[in-house]
């Protein structure tokens, strides 16, 4: 860990933008790495990949820190979003203010940014609703897509990164999204997205047959 950090900690307290570690095989070697949000009091958050190095767990790579305290990011999903057979990581940079949806992949022992799209939010400030996203093949092309609210949480956006990053669907919501997303799949058609709205209703959204 960086010696110039006064404190580095995982986001595990209420109000931070992550509450759990994630496991993913990013380089295709058959072993899972640990993906966490790393927080620095001086430099803000970054997404870090932890794995074995010379028999000990260490940070193998991380995204650039956001540059100042209280600047947070929230992981949005880990899947093969590009169709190249390897998993990449989606995150939302500053979901309360900036709302930049970024995709990062593992290459040559480093994390490299693959894509960036504007207008996304996957966390309601001041709550534990930090999983407002879902990864699945929503358009049936065999490659994972990402569902995420717009920055103002008034729309559900379906984003594809293959063959290039783009929005493939936008669904206006009758009230703002306020809960984590759930995937509903019964094998009879495309997966549906379940989410709670600010008016107390539950929305279930699925691509028409």
mmCIF file of C-alpha atoms in Angstrom:
data_model
loop_
_atom_site.group_PDB
_atom_site.id
_atom_site.type_symbol
_atom_site.label_atom_id
_atom_site.label_comp_id
_atom_site.label_asym_id
_atom_site.label_seq_id
_atom_site.Cartn_x
_atom_site.Cartn_y
_atom_site.Cartn_z
ATOM 1 C CA UNK A 1 0.000 0.000 0.000
ATOM 2 C CA UNK A 2 1.098 3.548 -0.664
ATOM 3 C CA UNK A 3 3.269 4.987 2.083
ATOM 4 C CA UNK A 4 1.904 8.526 1.650
ATOM 5 C CA UNK A 5 -1.635 7.546 2.614
ATOM 6 C CA UNK A 6 -2.629 8.581 6.131
ATOM 7 C CA UNK A 7 -5.172 5.780 6.056
ATOM 8 C CA UNK A 8 -6.235 3.159 3.557
ATOM 9 C CA UNK A 9 -9.356 1.186 4.329
ATOM 10 C CA UNK A 10 -12.052 -0.793 2.616
ATOM 11 C CA UNK A 11 -15.403 0.878 2.264
ATOM 12 C CA UNK A 12 -17.272 -1.009 4.970
ATOM 13 C CA UNK A 13 -18.994 1.783 6.877
ATOM 14 C CA UNK A 14 -22.461 3.152 6.209
ATOM 15 C CA UNK A 15 -22.256 6.019 3.774
ATOM 16 C CA UNK A 16 -19.392 4.622 1.739
ATOM 17 C CA UNK A 17 -19.893 3.312 -1.759
ATOM 18 C CA UNK A 18 -19.106 -0.348 -1.199
ATOM 19 C CA UNK A 19 -19.843 -2.919 1.479
ATOM 20 C CA UNK A 20 -18.389 -6.177 0.182
ATOM 21 C CA UNK A 21 -15.463 -7.723 -1.651
ATOM 22 C CA UNK A 22 -15.934 -9.308 -5.083
ATOM 23 C CA UNK A 23 -14.169 -12.356 -6.523
ATOM 24 C CA UNK A 24 -13.354 -12.567 -10.221
ATOM 25 C CA UNK A 25 -10.861 -14.280 -12.520
ATOM 26 C CA UNK A 26 -9.720 -11.254 -14.515
ATOM 27 C CA UNK A 27 -6.715 -12.718 -16.343
ATOM 28 C CA UNK A 28 -8.113 -16.136 -17.236
ATOM 29 C CA UNK A 29 -5.629 -18.125 -15.157
ATOM 30 C CA UNK A 30 -8.362 -19.979 -13.286
ATOM 31 C CA UNK A 31 -7.742 -18.180 -9.992
ATOM 32 C CA UNK A 32 -10.006 -15.503 -8.572
ATOM 33 C CA UNK A 33 -8.655 -12.107 -7.595
ATOM 34 C CA UNK A 34 -10.286 -9.958 -4.928
ATOM 35 C CA UNK A 35 -11.817 -6.692 -6.143
ATOM 36 C CA UNK A 36 -12.394 -3.980 -3.544
ATOM 37 C CA UNK A 37 -12.947 -0.261 -3.239
ATOM 38 C CA UNK A 38 -9.883 1.330 -1.665
ATOM 39 C CA UNK A 39 -10.242 4.605 0.189
ATOM 40 C CA UNK A 40 -7.554 7.166 0.955
ATOM 41 C CA UNK A 41 -8.121 10.157 3.230
ATOM 42 C CA UNK A 42 -5.958 12.263 0.935
ATOM 43 C CA UNK A 43 -6.646 10.976 -2.581
ATOM 44 C CA UNK A 44 -10.179 9.611 -2.610
ATOM 45 C CA UNK A 45 -11.286 6.211 -3.845
ATOM 46 C CA UNK A 46 -9.925 3.749 -6.369
ATOM 47 C CA UNK A 47 -10.869 0.243 -7.461
ATOM 48 C CA UNK A 48 -8.168 -2.221 -6.409
ATOM 49 C CA UNK A 49 -7.383 -5.788 -7.440
ATOM 50 C CA UNK A 50 -5.803 -7.955 -4.726
ATOM 51 C CA UNK A 51 -4.078 -11.261 -5.439
ATOM 52 C CA UNK A 52 -1.152 -13.455 -4.535
ATOM 53 C CA UNK A 53 2.306 -12.053 -5.164
ATOM 54 C CA UNK A 54 5.315 -14.078 -4.021
ATOM 55 C CA UNK A 55 3.071 -16.059 -1.687
ATOM 56 C CA UNK A 56 1.413 -13.052 -0.048
ATOM 57 C CA UNK A 57 -1.735 -11.112 -0.819
ATOM 58 C CA UNK A 58 -1.025 -7.654 -2.204
ATOM 59 C CA UNK A 59 -2.614 -4.984 -4.363
ATOM 60 C CA UNK A 60 -1.754 -6.015 -7.923
ATOM 61 C CA UNK A 61 -3.276 -3.007 -9.666
ATOM 62 C CA UNK A 62 -5.768 -0.227 -9.096
ATOM 63 C CA UNK A 63 -7.558 2.508 -10.983
ATOM 64 C CA UNK A 64 -6.285 6.077 -10.522
ATOM 65 C CA UNK A 65 -7.619 7.590 -7.274
ATOM 66 C CA UNK A 66 -10.275 10.253 -7.704
ATOM 67 C CA UNK A 67 -7.983 12.964 -6.351
ATOM 68 C CA UNK A 68 -9.579 14.323 -3.177
ATOM 69 C CA UNK A 69 -11.304 13.165 0.024
ATOM 70 C CA UNK A 70 -14.977 12.157 -0.124
ATOM 71 C CA UNK A 71 -14.864 11.362 -3.816
ATOM 72 C CA UNK A 72 -16.327 7.913 -4.150
ATOM 73 C CA UNK A 73 -16.861 5.289 -6.798
ATOM 74 C CA UNK A 74 -19.271 2.377 -6.806
ATOM 75 C CA UNK A 75 -18.673 -0.941 -8.606
ATOM 76 C CA UNK A 76 -21.492 -1.739 -11.033
ATOM 77 C CA UNK A 77 -20.673 -5.231 -12.288
ATOM 78 C CA UNK A 78 -18.031 -7.737 -13.333
ATOM 79 C CA UNK A 79 -18.692 -9.746 -16.491
ATOM 80 C CA UNK A 80 -17.479 -10.361 -20.022
ATOM 81 C CA UNK A 81 -18.894 -7.067 -21.270
ATOM 82 C CA UNK A 82 -16.763 -6.918 -24.432
ATOM 83 C CA UNK A 83 -17.249 -10.450 -25.738
ATOM 84 C CA UNK A 84 -13.519 -11.261 -25.721
ATOM 85 C CA UNK A 85 -13.880 -14.089 -23.211
ATOM 86 C CA UNK A 86 -12.410 -12.139 -20.308
ATOM 87 C CA UNK A 87 -14.169 -10.389 -17.475
ATOM 88 C CA UNK A 88 -14.011 -6.620 -17.130
ATOM 89 C CA UNK A 89 -15.183 -4.347 -14.343
ATOM 90 C CA UNK A 90 -17.781 -1.598 -14.581
ATOM 91 C CA UNK A 91 -17.923 1.212 -12.039
ATOM 92 C CA UNK A 92 -19.651 4.546 -11.618
ATOM 93 C CA UNK A 93 -17.339 7.419 -10.749
ATOM 94 C CA UNK A 94 -18.912 9.780 -8.196
ATOM 95 C CA UNK A 95 -22.484 8.477 -8.633
ATOM 96 C CA UNK A 96 -23.966 11.434 -6.735
ATOM 97 C CA UNK A 97 -22.278 14.215 -8.696
ATOM 98 C CA UNK A 98 -20.424 13.127 -11.856
ATOM 99 C CA UNK A 99 -22.085 9.868 -12.834
ATOM 100 C CA UNK A 100 -19.408 8.574 -15.222
ATOM 101 C CA UNK A 101 -19.836 4.901 -16.121
ATOM 102 C CA UNK A 102 -16.380 3.403 -16.698
ATOM 103 C CA UNK A 103 -15.300 -0.030 -17.921
ATOM 104 C CA UNK A 104 -11.888 -1.383 -16.886
ATOM 105 C CA UNK A 105 -10.116 -4.509 -18.107
ATOM 106 C CA UNK A 106 -7.004 -6.459 -17.123
ATOM 107 C CA UNK A 107 -4.131 -6.380 -19.592
ATOM 108 C CA UNK A 108 -0.430 -7.036 -19.091
ATOM 109 C CA UNK A 109 -0.736 -7.115 -15.328
ATOM 110 C CA UNK A 110 -2.422 -3.710 -15.233
ATOM 111 C CA UNK A 111 -5.907 -2.237 -15.284
ATOM 112 C CA UNK A 112 -6.735 -0.334 -18.460
ATOM 113 C CA UNK A 113 -9.809 1.771 -19.076
ATOM 114 C CA UNK A 114 -11.808 0.417 -21.994
ATOM 115 C CA UNK A 115 -14.762 2.801 -22.166
ATOM 116 C CA UNK A 116 -16.591 5.664 -20.474
ATOM 117 C CA UNK A 117 -20.185 6.833 -20.759
ATOM 118 C CA UNK A 118 -21.909 9.729 -19.002
ATOM 119 C CA UNK A 119 -25.216 9.887 -17.098
ATOM 120 C CA UNK A 120 -25.206 6.994 -14.636
ATOM 121 C CA UNK A 121 -25.825 6.530 -10.895
ATOM 122 C CA UNK A 122 -25.933 3.332 -8.877
ATOM 123 C CA UNK A 123 -26.103 4.641 -5.306
ATOM 124 C CA UNK A 124 -28.616 6.710 -3.359
ATOM 125 C CA UNK A 125 -26.652 9.104 -1.145
ATOM 126 C CA UNK A 126 -26.988 8.396 2.553
ATOM 127 C CA UNK A 127 -28.397 4.900 2.099
ATOM 128 C CA UNK A 128 -27.117 1.344 1.683
ATOM 129 C CA UNK A 129 -28.683 1.113 -1.770
ATOM 130 C CA UNK A 130 -25.343 0.635 -3.525
ATOM 131 C CA UNK A 131 -26.193 -2.243 -5.868
ATOM 132 C CA UNK A 132 -28.426 -0.350 -8.267
ATOM 133 C CA UNK A 133 -27.155 -2.205 -11.316
ATOM 134 C CA UNK A 134 -27.430 -5.599 -12.962
ATOM 135 C CA UNK A 135 -25.334 -7.441 -15.528
ATOM 136 C CA UNK A 136 -26.990 -9.872 -17.961
ATOM 137 C CA UNK A 137 -27.485 -10.478 -21.660
ATOM 138 C CA UNK A 138 -30.538 -8.280 -22.059
ATOM 139 C CA UNK A 139 -30.533 -8.038 -25.868
ATOM 140 C CA UNK A 140 -29.833 -11.697 -26.596
ATOM 141 C CA UNK A 141 -26.574 -11.248 -28.512
ATOM 142 C CA UNK A 142 -24.584 -13.550 -26.218
ATOM 143 C CA UNK A 143 -22.608 -10.747 -24.522
ATOM 144 C CA UNK A 144 -23.335 -9.290 -21.076
ATOM 145 C CA UNK A 145 -24.954 -5.862 -20.903
ATOM 146 C CA UNK A 146 -25.335 -3.529 -17.924
ATOM 147 C CA UNK A 147 -28.528 -2.040 -16.498
ATOM 148 C CA UNK A 148 -28.053 1.128 -14.454
ATOM 149 C CA UNK A 149 -30.150 4.220 -13.590
ATOM 150 C CA UNK A 150 -29.517 7.581 -15.183
ATOM 151 C CA UNK A 151 -27.753 10.139 -12.984
ATOM 152 C CA UNK A 152 -31.073 11.588 -11.798
ATOM 153 C CA UNK A 153 -32.462 8.036 -11.389
ATOM 154 C CA UNK A 154 -35.491 8.874 -13.513
ATOM 155 C CA UNK A 155 -34.652 6.355 -16.257
ATOM 156 C CA UNK A 156 -33.410 2.791 -16.483
ATOM 157 C CA UNK A 157 -30.570 2.569 -18.980
ATOM 158 C CA UNK A 158 -29.368 -0.619 -20.661
ATOM 159 C CA UNK A 159 -25.799 -0.228 -21.871
ATOM 160 C CA UNK A 160 -23.785 -2.495 -24.160
ATOM 161 C CA UNK A 161 -20.020 -2.279 -24.580
ATOM 162 C CA UNK A 162 -19.795 -4.608 -27.610
ATOM 163 C CA UNK A 163 -18.814 -3.897 -30.300
ATOM 164 C CA UNK A 164 -18.669 -0.312 -28.969
ATOM 165 C CA UNK A 165 -20.057 1.401 -25.840
ATOM 166 C CA UNK A 166 -23.621 2.616 -26.372
ATOM 167 C CA UNK A 167 -27.057 2.782 -24.813
ATOM 168 C CA UNK A 168 -29.312 0.094 -26.279
ATOM 169 C CA UNK A 169 -32.459 0.942 -24.278
ATOM 170 C CA UNK A 170 -33.805 3.729 -22.095
ATOM 171 C CA UNK A 171 -36.947 3.217 -20.005
ATOM 172 C CA UNK A 172 -38.579 6.220 -18.265
ATOM 173 C CA UNK A 173 -39.568 5.399 -14.684
ATOM 174 C CA UNK A 174 -42.778 6.718 -13.042
ATOM 175 C CA UNK A 175 -40.729 7.639 -9.953
ATOM 176 C CA UNK A 176 -37.037 7.693 -9.106
ATOM 177 C CA UNK A 177 -35.208 4.416 -8.554
ATOM 178 C CA UNK A 178 -34.303 4.008 -4.868
ATOM 179 C CA UNK A 179 -33.428 0.338 -4.257
ATOM 180 C CA UNK A 180 -30.874 -2.231 -5.295
ATOM 181 C CA UNK A 181 -31.637 -4.095 -8.513
ATOM 182 C CA UNK A 182 -32.684 -7.708 -8.720
ATOM 183 C CA UNK A 183 -32.538 -10.034 -11.719
ATOM 184 C CA UNK A 184 -35.560 -12.214 -12.431
ATOM 185 C CA UNK A 185 -34.955 -15.091 -14.844
ATOM 186 C CA UNK A 186 -37.324 -17.998 -15.420
ATOM 187 C CA UNK A 187 -35.907 -19.390 -18.654
ATOM 188 C CA UNK A 188 -38.893 -18.329 -20.724
ATOM 189 C CA UNK A 189 -37.381 -15.144 -22.097
ATOM 190 C CA UNK A 190 -34.914 -12.338 -21.440
ATOM 191 C CA UNK A 191 -34.118 -11.611 -17.779
ATOM 192 C CA UNK A 192 -36.221 -8.968 -16.059
ATOM 193 C CA UNK A 193 -34.970 -6.223 -13.732
ATOM 194 C CA UNK A 194 -36.808 -5.622 -10.463
ATOM 195 C CA UNK A 195 -36.341 -2.333 -8.609
ATOM 196 C CA UNK A 196 -38.152 -0.248 -6.034
ATOM 197 C CA UNK A 197 -39.270 3.314 -6.755
ATOM 198 C CA UNK A 198 -39.564 6.423 -4.613
ATOM 199 C CA UNK A 199 -43.402 6.257 -4.677
ATOM 200 C CA UNK A 200 -43.309 2.870 -2.966
ATOM 201 C CA UNK A 201 -44.052 0.830 -6.076
ATOM 202 C CA UNK A 202 -42.072 -2.055 -7.526
ATOM 203 C CA UNK A 203 -41.055 -1.946 -11.187
ATOM 204 C CA UNK A 204 -40.409 -5.082 -13.234
ATOM 205 C CA UNK A 205 -38.804 -4.318 -16.574
ATOM 206 C CA UNK A 206 -38.192 -6.835 -19.338
ATOM 207 C CA UNK A 207 -37.481 -6.638 -23.053
ATOM 208 C CA UNK A 208 -40.567 -7.380 -25.082
ATOM 209 C CA UNK A 209 -40.522 -10.767 -26.873
#
